[in-house]
Short mmCIF file of C-alpha atoms and ligand atoms in Angstrom, two decimals:
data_model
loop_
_atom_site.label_atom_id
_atom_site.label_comp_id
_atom_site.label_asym_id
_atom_site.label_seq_id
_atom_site.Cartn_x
_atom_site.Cartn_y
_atom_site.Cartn_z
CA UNK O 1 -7.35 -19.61 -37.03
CA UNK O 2 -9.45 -19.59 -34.09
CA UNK O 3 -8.43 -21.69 -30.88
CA UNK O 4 -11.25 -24.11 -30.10
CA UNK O 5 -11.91 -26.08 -26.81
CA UNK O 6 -13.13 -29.53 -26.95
CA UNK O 7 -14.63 -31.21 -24.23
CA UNK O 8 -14.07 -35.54 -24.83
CA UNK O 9 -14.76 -37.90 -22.05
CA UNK O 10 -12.19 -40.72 -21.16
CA UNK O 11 -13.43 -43.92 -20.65
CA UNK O 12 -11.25 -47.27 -19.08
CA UNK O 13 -12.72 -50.24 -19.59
CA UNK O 14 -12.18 -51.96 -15.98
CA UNK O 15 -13.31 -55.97 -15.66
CA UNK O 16 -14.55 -56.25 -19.56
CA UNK O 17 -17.15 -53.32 -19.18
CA UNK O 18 -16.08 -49.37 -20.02
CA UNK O 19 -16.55 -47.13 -17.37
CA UNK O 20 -16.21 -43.06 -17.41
CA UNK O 21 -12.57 -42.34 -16.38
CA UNK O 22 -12.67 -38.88 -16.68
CA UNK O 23 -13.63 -35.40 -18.70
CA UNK O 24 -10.75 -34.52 -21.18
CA UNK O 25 -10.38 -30.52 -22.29
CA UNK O 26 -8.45 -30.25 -25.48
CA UNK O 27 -7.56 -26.29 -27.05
CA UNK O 28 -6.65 -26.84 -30.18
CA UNK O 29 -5.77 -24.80 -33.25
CA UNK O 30 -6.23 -26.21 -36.41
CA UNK O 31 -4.70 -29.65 -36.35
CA UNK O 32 -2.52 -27.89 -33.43
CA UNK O 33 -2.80 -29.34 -30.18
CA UNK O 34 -1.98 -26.46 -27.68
CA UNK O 35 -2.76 -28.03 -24.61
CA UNK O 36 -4.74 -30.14 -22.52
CA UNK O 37 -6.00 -30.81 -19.07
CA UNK O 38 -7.70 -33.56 -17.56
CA UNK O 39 -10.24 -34.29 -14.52
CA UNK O 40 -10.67 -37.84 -13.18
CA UNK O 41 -14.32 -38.87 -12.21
CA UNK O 42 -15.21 -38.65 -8.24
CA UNK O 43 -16.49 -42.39 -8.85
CA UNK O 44 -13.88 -44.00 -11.14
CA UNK O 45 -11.58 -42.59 -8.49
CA UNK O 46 -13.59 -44.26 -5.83
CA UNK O 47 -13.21 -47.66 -7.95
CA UNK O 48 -11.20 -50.07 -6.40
CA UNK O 49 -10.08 -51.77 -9.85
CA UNK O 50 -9.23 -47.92 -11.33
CA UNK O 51 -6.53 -48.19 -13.84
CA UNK O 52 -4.41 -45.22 -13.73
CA UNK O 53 -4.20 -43.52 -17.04
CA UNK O 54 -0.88 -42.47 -16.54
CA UNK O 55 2.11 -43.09 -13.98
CA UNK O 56 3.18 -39.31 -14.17
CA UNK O 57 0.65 -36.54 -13.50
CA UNK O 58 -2.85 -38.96 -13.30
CA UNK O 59 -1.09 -40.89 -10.71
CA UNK O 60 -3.64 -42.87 -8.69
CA UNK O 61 -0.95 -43.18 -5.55
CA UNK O 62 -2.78 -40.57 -3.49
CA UNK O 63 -6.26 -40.28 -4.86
CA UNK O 64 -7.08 -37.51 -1.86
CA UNK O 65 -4.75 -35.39 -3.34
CA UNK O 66 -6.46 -34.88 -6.99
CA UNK O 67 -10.08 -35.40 -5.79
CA UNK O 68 -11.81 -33.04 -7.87
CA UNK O 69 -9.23 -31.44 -9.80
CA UNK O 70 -7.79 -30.63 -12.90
CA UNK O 71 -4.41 -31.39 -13.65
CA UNK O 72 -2.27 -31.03 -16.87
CA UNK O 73 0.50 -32.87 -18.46
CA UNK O 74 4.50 -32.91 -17.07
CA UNK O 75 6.83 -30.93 -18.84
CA UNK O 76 4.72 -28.55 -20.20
CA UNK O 77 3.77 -31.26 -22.78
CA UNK O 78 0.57 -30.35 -24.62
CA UNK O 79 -1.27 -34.03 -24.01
CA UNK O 80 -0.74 -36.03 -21.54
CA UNK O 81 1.10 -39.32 -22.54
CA UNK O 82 -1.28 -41.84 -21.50
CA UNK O 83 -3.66 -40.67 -23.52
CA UNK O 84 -1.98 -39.81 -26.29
CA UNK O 85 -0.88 -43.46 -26.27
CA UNK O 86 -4.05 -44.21 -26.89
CA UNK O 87 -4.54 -41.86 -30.25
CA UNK O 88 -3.37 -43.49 -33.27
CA UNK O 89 0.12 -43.37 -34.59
CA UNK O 90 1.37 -42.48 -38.38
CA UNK O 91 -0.97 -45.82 -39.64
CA UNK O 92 -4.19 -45.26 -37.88
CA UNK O 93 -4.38 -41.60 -38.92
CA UNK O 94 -3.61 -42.52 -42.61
CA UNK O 95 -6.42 -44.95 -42.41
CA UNK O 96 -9.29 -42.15 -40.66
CA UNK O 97 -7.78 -39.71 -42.99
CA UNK O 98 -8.80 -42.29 -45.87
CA UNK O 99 -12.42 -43.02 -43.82
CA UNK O 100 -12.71 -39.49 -43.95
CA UNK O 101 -11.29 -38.61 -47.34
CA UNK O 102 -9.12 -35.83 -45.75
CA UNK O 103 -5.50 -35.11 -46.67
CA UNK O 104 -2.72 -36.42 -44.14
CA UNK O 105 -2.29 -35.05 -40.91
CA UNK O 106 -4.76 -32.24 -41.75
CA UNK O 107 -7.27 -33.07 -38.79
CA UNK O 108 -7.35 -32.22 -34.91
CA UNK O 109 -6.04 -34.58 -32.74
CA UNK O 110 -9.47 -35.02 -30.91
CA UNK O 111 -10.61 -36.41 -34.48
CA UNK O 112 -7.81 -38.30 -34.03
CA UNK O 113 -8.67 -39.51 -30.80
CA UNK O 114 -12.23 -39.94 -31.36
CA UNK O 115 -12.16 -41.86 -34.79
CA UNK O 116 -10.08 -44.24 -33.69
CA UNK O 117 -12.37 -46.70 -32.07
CA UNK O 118 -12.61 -48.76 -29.16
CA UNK O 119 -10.46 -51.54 -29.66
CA UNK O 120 -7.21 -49.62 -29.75
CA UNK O 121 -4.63 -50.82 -28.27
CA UNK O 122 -4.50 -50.64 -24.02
CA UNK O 123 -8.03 -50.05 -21.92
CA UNK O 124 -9.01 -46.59 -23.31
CA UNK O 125 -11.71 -45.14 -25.23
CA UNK O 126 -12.05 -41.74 -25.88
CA UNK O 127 -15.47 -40.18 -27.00
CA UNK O 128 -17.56 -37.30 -27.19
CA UNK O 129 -20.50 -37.71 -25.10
CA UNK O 130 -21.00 -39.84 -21.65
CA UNK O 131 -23.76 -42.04 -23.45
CA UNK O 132 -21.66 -42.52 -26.67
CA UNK O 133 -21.89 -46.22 -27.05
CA UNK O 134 -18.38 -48.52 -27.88
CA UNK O 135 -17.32 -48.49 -31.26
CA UNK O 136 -16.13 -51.76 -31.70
CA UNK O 137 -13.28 -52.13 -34.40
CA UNK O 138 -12.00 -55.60 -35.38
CA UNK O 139 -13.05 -58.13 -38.01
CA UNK O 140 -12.87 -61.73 -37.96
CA UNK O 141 -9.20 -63.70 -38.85
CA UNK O 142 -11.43 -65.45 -42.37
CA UNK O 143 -11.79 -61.03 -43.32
CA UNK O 144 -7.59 -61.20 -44.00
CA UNK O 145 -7.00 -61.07 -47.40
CA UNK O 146 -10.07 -58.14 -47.91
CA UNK O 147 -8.27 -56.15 -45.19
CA UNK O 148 -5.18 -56.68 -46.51
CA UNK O 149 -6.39 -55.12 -49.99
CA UNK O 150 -7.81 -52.26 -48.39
CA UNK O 151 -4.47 -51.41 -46.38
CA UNK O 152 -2.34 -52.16 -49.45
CA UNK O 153 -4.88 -49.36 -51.03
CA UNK O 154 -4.79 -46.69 -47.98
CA UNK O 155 -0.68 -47.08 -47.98
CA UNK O 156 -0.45 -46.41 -52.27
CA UNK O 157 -2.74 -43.28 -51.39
CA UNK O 158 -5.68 -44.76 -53.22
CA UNK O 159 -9.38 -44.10 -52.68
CA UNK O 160 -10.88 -46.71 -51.40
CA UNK O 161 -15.01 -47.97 -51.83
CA UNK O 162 -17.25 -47.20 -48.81
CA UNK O 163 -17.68 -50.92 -47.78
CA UNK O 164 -13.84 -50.99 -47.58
CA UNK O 165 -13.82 -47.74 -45.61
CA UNK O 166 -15.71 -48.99 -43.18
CA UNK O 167 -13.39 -52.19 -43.09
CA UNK O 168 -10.82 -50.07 -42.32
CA UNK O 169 -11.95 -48.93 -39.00
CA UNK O 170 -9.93 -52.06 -38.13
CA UNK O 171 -6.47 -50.08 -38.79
CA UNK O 172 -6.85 -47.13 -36.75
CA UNK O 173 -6.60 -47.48 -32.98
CA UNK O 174 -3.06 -48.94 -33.65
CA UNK O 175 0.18 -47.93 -33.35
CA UNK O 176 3.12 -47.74 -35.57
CA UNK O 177 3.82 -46.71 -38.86
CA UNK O 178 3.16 -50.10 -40.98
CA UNK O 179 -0.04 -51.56 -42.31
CA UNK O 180 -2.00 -53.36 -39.38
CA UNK O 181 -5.19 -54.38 -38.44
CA UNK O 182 -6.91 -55.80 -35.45
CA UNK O 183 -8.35 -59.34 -36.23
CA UNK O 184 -10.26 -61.74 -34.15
CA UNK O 185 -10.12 -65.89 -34.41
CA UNK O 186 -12.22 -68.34 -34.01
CA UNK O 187 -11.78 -68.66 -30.17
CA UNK O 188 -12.23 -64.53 -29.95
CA UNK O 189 -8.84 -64.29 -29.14
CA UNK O 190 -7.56 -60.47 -30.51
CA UNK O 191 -4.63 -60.25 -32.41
CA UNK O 192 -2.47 -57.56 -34.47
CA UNK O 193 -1.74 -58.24 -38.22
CA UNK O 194 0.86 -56.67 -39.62
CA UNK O 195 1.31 -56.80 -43.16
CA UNK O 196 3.74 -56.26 -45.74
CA UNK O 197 3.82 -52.68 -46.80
CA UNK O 198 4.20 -51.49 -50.23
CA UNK O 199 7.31 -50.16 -50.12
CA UNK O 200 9.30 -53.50 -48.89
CA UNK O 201 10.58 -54.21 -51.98
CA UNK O 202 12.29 -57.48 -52.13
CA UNK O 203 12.12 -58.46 -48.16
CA UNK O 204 9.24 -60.22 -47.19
CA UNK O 205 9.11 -58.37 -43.62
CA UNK O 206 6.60 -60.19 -41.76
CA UNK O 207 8.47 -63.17 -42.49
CA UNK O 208 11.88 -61.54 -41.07
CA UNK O 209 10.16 -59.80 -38.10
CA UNK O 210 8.40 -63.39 -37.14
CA UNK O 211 11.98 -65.26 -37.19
CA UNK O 212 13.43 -62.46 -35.16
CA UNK O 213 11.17 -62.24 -32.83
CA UNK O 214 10.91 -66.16 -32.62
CA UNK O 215 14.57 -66.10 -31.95
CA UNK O 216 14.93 -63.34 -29.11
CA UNK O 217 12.24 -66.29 -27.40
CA UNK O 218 15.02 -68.51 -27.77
CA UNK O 219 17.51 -65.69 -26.33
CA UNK O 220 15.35 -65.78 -23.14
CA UNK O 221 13.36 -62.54 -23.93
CA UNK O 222 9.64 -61.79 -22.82
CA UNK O 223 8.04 -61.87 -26.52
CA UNK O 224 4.68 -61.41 -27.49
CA UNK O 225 3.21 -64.67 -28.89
CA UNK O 226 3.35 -64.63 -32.95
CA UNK O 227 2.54 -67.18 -35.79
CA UNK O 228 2.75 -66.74 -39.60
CA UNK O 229 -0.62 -66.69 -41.65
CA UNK O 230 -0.27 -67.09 -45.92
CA UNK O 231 -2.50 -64.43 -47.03
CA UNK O 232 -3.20 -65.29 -50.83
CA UNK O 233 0.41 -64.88 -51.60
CA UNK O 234 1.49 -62.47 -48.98
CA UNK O 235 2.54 -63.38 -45.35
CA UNK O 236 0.84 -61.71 -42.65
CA UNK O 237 2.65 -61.18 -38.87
CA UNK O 238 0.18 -62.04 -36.30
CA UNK O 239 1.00 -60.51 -32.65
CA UNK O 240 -1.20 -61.84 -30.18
CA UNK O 241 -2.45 -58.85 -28.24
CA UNK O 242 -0.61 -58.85 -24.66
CA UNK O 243 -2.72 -55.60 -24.23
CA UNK O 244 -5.44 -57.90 -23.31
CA UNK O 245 -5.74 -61.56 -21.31
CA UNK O 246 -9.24 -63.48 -21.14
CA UNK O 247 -10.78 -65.02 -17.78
CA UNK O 248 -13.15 -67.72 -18.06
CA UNK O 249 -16.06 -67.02 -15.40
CA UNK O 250 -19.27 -68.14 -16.62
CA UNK O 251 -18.57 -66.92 -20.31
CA UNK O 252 -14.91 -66.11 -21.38
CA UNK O 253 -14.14 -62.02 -20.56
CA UNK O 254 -11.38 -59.67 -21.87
CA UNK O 255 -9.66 -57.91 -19.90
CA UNK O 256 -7.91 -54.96 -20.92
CA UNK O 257 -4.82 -53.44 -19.74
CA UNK O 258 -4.07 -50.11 -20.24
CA UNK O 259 -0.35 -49.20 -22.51
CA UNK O 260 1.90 -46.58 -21.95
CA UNK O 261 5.27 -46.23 -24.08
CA UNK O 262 8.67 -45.45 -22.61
CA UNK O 263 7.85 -41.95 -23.86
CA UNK O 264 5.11 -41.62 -21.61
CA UNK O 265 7.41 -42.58 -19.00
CA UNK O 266 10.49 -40.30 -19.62
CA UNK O 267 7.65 -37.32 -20.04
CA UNK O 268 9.56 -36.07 -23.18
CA UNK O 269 8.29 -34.86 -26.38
CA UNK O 270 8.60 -37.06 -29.37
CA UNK O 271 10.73 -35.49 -31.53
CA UNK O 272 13.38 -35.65 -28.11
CA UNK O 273 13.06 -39.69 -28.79
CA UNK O 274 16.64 -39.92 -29.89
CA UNK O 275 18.60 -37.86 -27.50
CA UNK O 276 17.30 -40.33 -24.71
CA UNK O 277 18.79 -43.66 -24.21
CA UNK O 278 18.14 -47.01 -22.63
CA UNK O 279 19.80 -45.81 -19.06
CA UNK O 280 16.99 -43.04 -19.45
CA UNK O 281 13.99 -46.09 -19.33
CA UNK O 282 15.98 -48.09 -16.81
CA UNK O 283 15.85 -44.66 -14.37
CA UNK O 284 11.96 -44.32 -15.33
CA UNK O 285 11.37 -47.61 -14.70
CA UNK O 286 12.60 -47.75 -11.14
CA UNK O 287 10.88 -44.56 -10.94
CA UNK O 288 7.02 -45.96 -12.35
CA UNK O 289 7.12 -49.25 -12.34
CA UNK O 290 6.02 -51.80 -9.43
CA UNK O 291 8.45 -52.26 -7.08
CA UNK O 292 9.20 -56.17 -7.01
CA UNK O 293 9.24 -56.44 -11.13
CA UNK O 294 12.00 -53.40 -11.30
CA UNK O 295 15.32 -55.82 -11.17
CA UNK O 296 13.89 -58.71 -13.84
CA UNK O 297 12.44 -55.24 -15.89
CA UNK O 298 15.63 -53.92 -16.11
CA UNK O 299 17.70 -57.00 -16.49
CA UNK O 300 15.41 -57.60 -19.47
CA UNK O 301 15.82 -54.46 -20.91
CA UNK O 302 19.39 -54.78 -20.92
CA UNK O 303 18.83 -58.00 -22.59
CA UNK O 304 16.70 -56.46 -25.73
CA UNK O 305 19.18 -53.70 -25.84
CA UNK O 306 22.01 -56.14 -26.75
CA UNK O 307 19.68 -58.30 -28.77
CA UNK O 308 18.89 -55.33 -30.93
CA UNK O 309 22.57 -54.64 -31.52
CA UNK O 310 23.71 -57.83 -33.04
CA UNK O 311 20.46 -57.62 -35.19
CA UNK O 312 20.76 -54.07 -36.15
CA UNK O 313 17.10 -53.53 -34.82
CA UNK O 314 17.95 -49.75 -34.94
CA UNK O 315 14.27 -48.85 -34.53
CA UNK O 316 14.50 -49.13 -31.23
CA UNK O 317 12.81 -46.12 -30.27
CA UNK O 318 10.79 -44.96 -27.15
CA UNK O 319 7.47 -45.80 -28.68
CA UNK O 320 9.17 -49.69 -29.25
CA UNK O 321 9.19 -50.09 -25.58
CA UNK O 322 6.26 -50.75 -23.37
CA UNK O 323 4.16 -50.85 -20.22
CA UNK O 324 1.62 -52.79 -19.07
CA UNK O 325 -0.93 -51.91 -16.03
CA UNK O 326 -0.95 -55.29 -13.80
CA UNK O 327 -4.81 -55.60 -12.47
CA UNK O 328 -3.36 -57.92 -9.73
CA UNK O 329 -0.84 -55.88 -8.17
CA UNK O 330 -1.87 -52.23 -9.48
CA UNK O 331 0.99 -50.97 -11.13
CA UNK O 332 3.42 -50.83 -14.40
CA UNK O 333 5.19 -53.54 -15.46
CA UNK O 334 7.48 -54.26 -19.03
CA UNK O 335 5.32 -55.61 -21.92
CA UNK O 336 6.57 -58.60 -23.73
CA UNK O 337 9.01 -57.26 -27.29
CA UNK O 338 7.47 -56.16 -29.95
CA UNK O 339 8.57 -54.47 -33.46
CA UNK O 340 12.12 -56.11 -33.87
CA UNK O 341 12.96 -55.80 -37.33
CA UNK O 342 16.88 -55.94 -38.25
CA UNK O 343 17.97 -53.43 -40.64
CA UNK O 344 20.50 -54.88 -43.23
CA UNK O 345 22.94 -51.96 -42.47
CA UNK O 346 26.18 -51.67 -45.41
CA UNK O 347 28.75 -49.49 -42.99
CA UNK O 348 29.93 -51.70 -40.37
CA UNK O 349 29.72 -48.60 -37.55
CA UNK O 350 25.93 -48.45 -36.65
CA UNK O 351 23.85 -46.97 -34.18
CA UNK O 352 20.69 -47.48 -32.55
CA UNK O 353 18.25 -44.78 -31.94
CA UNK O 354 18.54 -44.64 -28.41
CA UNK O 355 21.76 -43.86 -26.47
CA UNK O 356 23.30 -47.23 -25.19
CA UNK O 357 26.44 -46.16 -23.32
CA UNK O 358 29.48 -43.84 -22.61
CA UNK O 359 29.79 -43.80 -26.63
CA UNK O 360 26.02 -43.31 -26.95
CA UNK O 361 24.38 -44.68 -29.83
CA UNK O 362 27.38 -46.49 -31.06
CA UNK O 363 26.27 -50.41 -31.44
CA UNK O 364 28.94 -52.42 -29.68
CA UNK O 365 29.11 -54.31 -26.79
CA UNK O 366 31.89 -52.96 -25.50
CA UNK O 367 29.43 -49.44 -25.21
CA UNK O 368 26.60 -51.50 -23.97
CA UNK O 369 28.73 -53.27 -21.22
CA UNK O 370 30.26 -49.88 -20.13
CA UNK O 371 26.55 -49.29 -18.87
CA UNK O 372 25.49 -52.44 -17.15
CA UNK O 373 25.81 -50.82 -13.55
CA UNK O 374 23.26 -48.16 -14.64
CA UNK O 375 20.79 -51.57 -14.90
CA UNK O 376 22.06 -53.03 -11.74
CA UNK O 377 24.13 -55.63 -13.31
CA UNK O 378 27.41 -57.65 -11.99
CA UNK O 379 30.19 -57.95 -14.31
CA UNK O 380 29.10 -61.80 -14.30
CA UNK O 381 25.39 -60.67 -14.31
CA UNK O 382 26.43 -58.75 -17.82
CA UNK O 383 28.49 -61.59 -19.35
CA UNK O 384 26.02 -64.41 -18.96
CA UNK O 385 23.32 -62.07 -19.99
CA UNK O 386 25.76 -61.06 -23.64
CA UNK O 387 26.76 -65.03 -23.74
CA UNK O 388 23.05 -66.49 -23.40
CA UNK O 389 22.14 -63.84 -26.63
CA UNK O 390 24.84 -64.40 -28.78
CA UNK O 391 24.40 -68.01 -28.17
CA UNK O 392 21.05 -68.16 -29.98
CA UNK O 393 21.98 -64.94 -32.31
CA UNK O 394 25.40 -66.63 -34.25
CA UNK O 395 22.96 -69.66 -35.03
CA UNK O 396 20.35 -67.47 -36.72
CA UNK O 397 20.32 -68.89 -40.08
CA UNK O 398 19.68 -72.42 -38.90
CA UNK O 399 16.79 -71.40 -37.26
CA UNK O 400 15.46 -69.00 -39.52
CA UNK O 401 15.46 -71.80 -42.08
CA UNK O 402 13.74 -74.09 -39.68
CA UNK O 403 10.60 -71.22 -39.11
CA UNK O 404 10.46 -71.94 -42.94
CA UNK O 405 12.12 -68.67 -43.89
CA UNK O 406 13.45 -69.02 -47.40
CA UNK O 407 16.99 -69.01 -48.38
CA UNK O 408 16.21 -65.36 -50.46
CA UNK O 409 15.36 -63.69 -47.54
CA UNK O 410 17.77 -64.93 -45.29
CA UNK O 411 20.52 -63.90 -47.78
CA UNK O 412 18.68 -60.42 -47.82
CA UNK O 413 18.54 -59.43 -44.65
CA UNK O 414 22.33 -61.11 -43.65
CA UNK O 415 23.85 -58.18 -43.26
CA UNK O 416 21.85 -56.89 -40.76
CA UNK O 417 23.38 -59.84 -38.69
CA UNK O 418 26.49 -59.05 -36.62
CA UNK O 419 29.43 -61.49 -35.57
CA UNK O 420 30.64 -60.37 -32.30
CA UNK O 421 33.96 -60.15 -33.22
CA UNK O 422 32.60 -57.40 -34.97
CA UNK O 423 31.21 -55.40 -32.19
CA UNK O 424 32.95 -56.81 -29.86
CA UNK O 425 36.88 -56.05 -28.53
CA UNK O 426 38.93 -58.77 -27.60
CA UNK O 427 39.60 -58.03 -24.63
CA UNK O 428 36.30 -57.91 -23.67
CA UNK O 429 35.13 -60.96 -25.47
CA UNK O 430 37.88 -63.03 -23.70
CA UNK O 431 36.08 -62.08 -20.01
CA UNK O 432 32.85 -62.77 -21.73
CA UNK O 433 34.08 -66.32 -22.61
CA UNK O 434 35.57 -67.01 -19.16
CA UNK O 435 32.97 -65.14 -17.22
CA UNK O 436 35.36 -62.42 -15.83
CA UNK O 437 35.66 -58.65 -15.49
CA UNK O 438 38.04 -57.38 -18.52
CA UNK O 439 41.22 -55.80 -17.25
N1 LIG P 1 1.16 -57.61 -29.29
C1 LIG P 1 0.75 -56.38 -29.03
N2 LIG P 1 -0.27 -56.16 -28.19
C2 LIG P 1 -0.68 -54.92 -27.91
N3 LIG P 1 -0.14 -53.81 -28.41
C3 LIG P 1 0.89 -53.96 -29.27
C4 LIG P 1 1.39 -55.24 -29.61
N4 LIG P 1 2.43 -55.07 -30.47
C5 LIG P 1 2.55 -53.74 -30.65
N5 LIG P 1 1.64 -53.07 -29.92
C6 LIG P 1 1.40 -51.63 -29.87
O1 LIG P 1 1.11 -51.21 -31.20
C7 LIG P 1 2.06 -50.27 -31.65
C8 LIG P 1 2.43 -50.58 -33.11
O2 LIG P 1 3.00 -51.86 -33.22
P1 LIG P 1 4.44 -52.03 -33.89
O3 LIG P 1 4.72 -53.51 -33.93
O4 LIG P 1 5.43 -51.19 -33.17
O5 LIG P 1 4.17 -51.49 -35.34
P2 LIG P 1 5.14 -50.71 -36.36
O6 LIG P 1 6.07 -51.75 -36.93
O7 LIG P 1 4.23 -50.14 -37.37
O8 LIG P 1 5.88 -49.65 -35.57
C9 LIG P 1 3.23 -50.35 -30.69
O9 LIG P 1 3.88 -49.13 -30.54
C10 LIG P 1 2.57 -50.80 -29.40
O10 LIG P 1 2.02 -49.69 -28.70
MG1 LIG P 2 6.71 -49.69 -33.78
#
């Protein structure tokens, strides 16, 4: 097969309005991507609200020193991750491979890239010519239960009728491997549905994944802002977009902050997701991310990491995790939580995906405490952080019933819920009670 090079331009969109960012050069294979290389624009570099498209080799620290040139991806990775954050993940290319009627997986990943519209998530669009116009891809909030259809239809594998097709646009510039769909409401506002997939069998997961993430709120956590919508007889997950945030001047303007994933960060490829670990994102994010956020970034990350163990969120990967570019302060900063769904586990030893400690995966607290230093945390620091989750966590069922979760689903997912006795040894619980180090 012969090796092709594609010329796409990068745009950021930079105070509501898209802007040329830079020319991207894809040589590709197939649906191989070999490699790429990428050229900011003399003016976007001259821009004083530039966002950097990402923290590793596109750097915007010293804009001297890549005036004019063309630099390529760390590691010897083929794309660069910025950019790749802003392709579309397992769902999005199932829904352009149904647009296109294509089998999956089978295109290049500039199709990829190009199909997948402009409101994907962070501030890029990718196209293929400098006068290409935006390729706007929402529908309204009222469109729900149509959309729905359509991604119930794309997930089974089923063809689906051109109107619906071009519906479906709304799926593909997000992340993720579950039916979504950006929708707008009535005040423009953007948010991400997430709907139940067709393989959930008896757990309603929108449902679950609302009253978990509703409850790591209560833990103290940064969480995106959710509510539940009935959808004909399905419940639908809204995620208010934290991508973007809306200024009122003289009419009301998105802004749009550009997303990179903790894989973008640690510069690894993904299939190396689970032999990094939480310590790994702590380093990169003292590394990346703006000074004065780095100790509340990494306390916080700390925090999610023993949330997800006494929920068994064990899809806690490096696409799970988050960064946001701050307009104010020009830098990278930890997005709100997102996809925590607990996974009602039978063996009582479980493991996250990434490494959490000396044991690595291994989900107890004891692991995750062995590690605190590594996130700049006091013995004290640790304990109030473990007390102030488990607080909240051991109470779970009376709030899930209060978010109007029914009594089924709470008994199905159960399991997934830990006791820290469980994950916990003495020892080390006793300190946690009285606030000491263990012995
Ligand atoms: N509230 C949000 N705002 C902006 N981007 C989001 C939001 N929630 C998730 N994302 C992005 O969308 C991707 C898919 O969402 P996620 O909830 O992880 O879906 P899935 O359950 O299919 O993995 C994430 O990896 C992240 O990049
Ligand atoms: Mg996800």
């Amino acid at each position: 097969m012969a090796n092709i090079t594609k010329d796409l331009f990068v745009f950021a969109n930079l105070d509501g309005e898209f802007v040329p960012a830079g020319q991207l050069l894809v040589d590709e294979e197939g649906s191989t991507l070999l490699a790429s290389s990428f050229a900011y624009g003399l003016r976007y570099l001259d821009r004083g609200n530039a966002q950097e498209i990402d923290p590793l080799n596109l750097s915007l620290k010293n804009k001297e020193a890549i005036r004019g040139k063309r630099l390529v991806p760390p590691n010897n990775l083929e794309a660069f991750g910025g950019i790749r954050d802003a392709a579309p993940d397992a769902w999005g290319r199932r829904v352009i491979e149904a647009r296109l009627k294509v089998p999956a997986n089978s295109l290049p990943e500039s199709t990829y890239l190009l199909e997948a519209g402009s409101d994907r998530v962070g501030a890029l669009d990718v196209r293929l010519s400098l006068d290409q116009e935006e390729r706007p891809a929402h529908e309204s909030i009222h469109n729900l239960s149509y959309i729905l259809e359509g991604a119930q239809k794309v997930e089974a594998g089923l063809p689906v009728s051109e109107a619906l097709s071009r519906i479906l646009i709304v799926g593909s510039g997000l992340g993720g491997m579950r039916p979504k769909a950006s929708v707008r409401d009535d005040e423009n506002i953007l948010w991400m549905a997430k709907f139940p997939g067709n393989n959930d069998r008896l757990l309603d997961v929108p449902s679950i994944e609302y009253g978990t993430l509703k409850l790591a709120e209560l833990a103290g956590l940064n969480v995106a802002k959710t509510k539940l919508e009935q959808v004909g007889k399905n419940k639908v997950l809204m995620v208010k977009r934290f991508d973007r945030s809306w200024k009122t001047s003289t009419r009301l303007v998105e802004i749009r902050h550009h997303v990179v994933s903790a894989l973008t960060l640690i510069a690894c490829h993904e299939s190396e997701s689970n032999t990094k670990s939480y310590m790994d994102i702590a380093d990169a994010i003292r590394r990346y991310c703006l000074v004065q956020n780095v100790k509340s970034d990494v306390e916080e990350l700390y925090a999610r990491m023993i949330f997800n163990l006494f929920v068994s969120n064990d899809d806690d990967h490096l696409r799970n995790h988050a960064f946001l570019w701050n307009h104010e302060l020009k830098g990278w900063g930890l997005s709100p939580l997102y996809d925590v769904m607990p996974h009602p586990v039978i063996a009582s030893e479980r493991y996250q995906h990434l490494g959490i400690g000396p044991q690595g995966k291994l989900a107890t607290i004891d692991n995750a405490y062995a590690t605190k230093e590594r996130f700049g945390l006091s013995s004290d620091q640790a304990n109030s952080i473990i007390d102030r989750v488990w607080r909240v966590v051991r109470q779970w069922k009376m709030y899930f019933e209060e978010f109007g979760i029914s009594s089924d689903q709470i008994e199905g997912i159960s399991r997934a819920f830990r006791h820290i006795d469980d994950i916990c040894s003495p020892t080390l619980l006793k300190a946690i009670a009285k606030g000491q180090t263990p012995d």
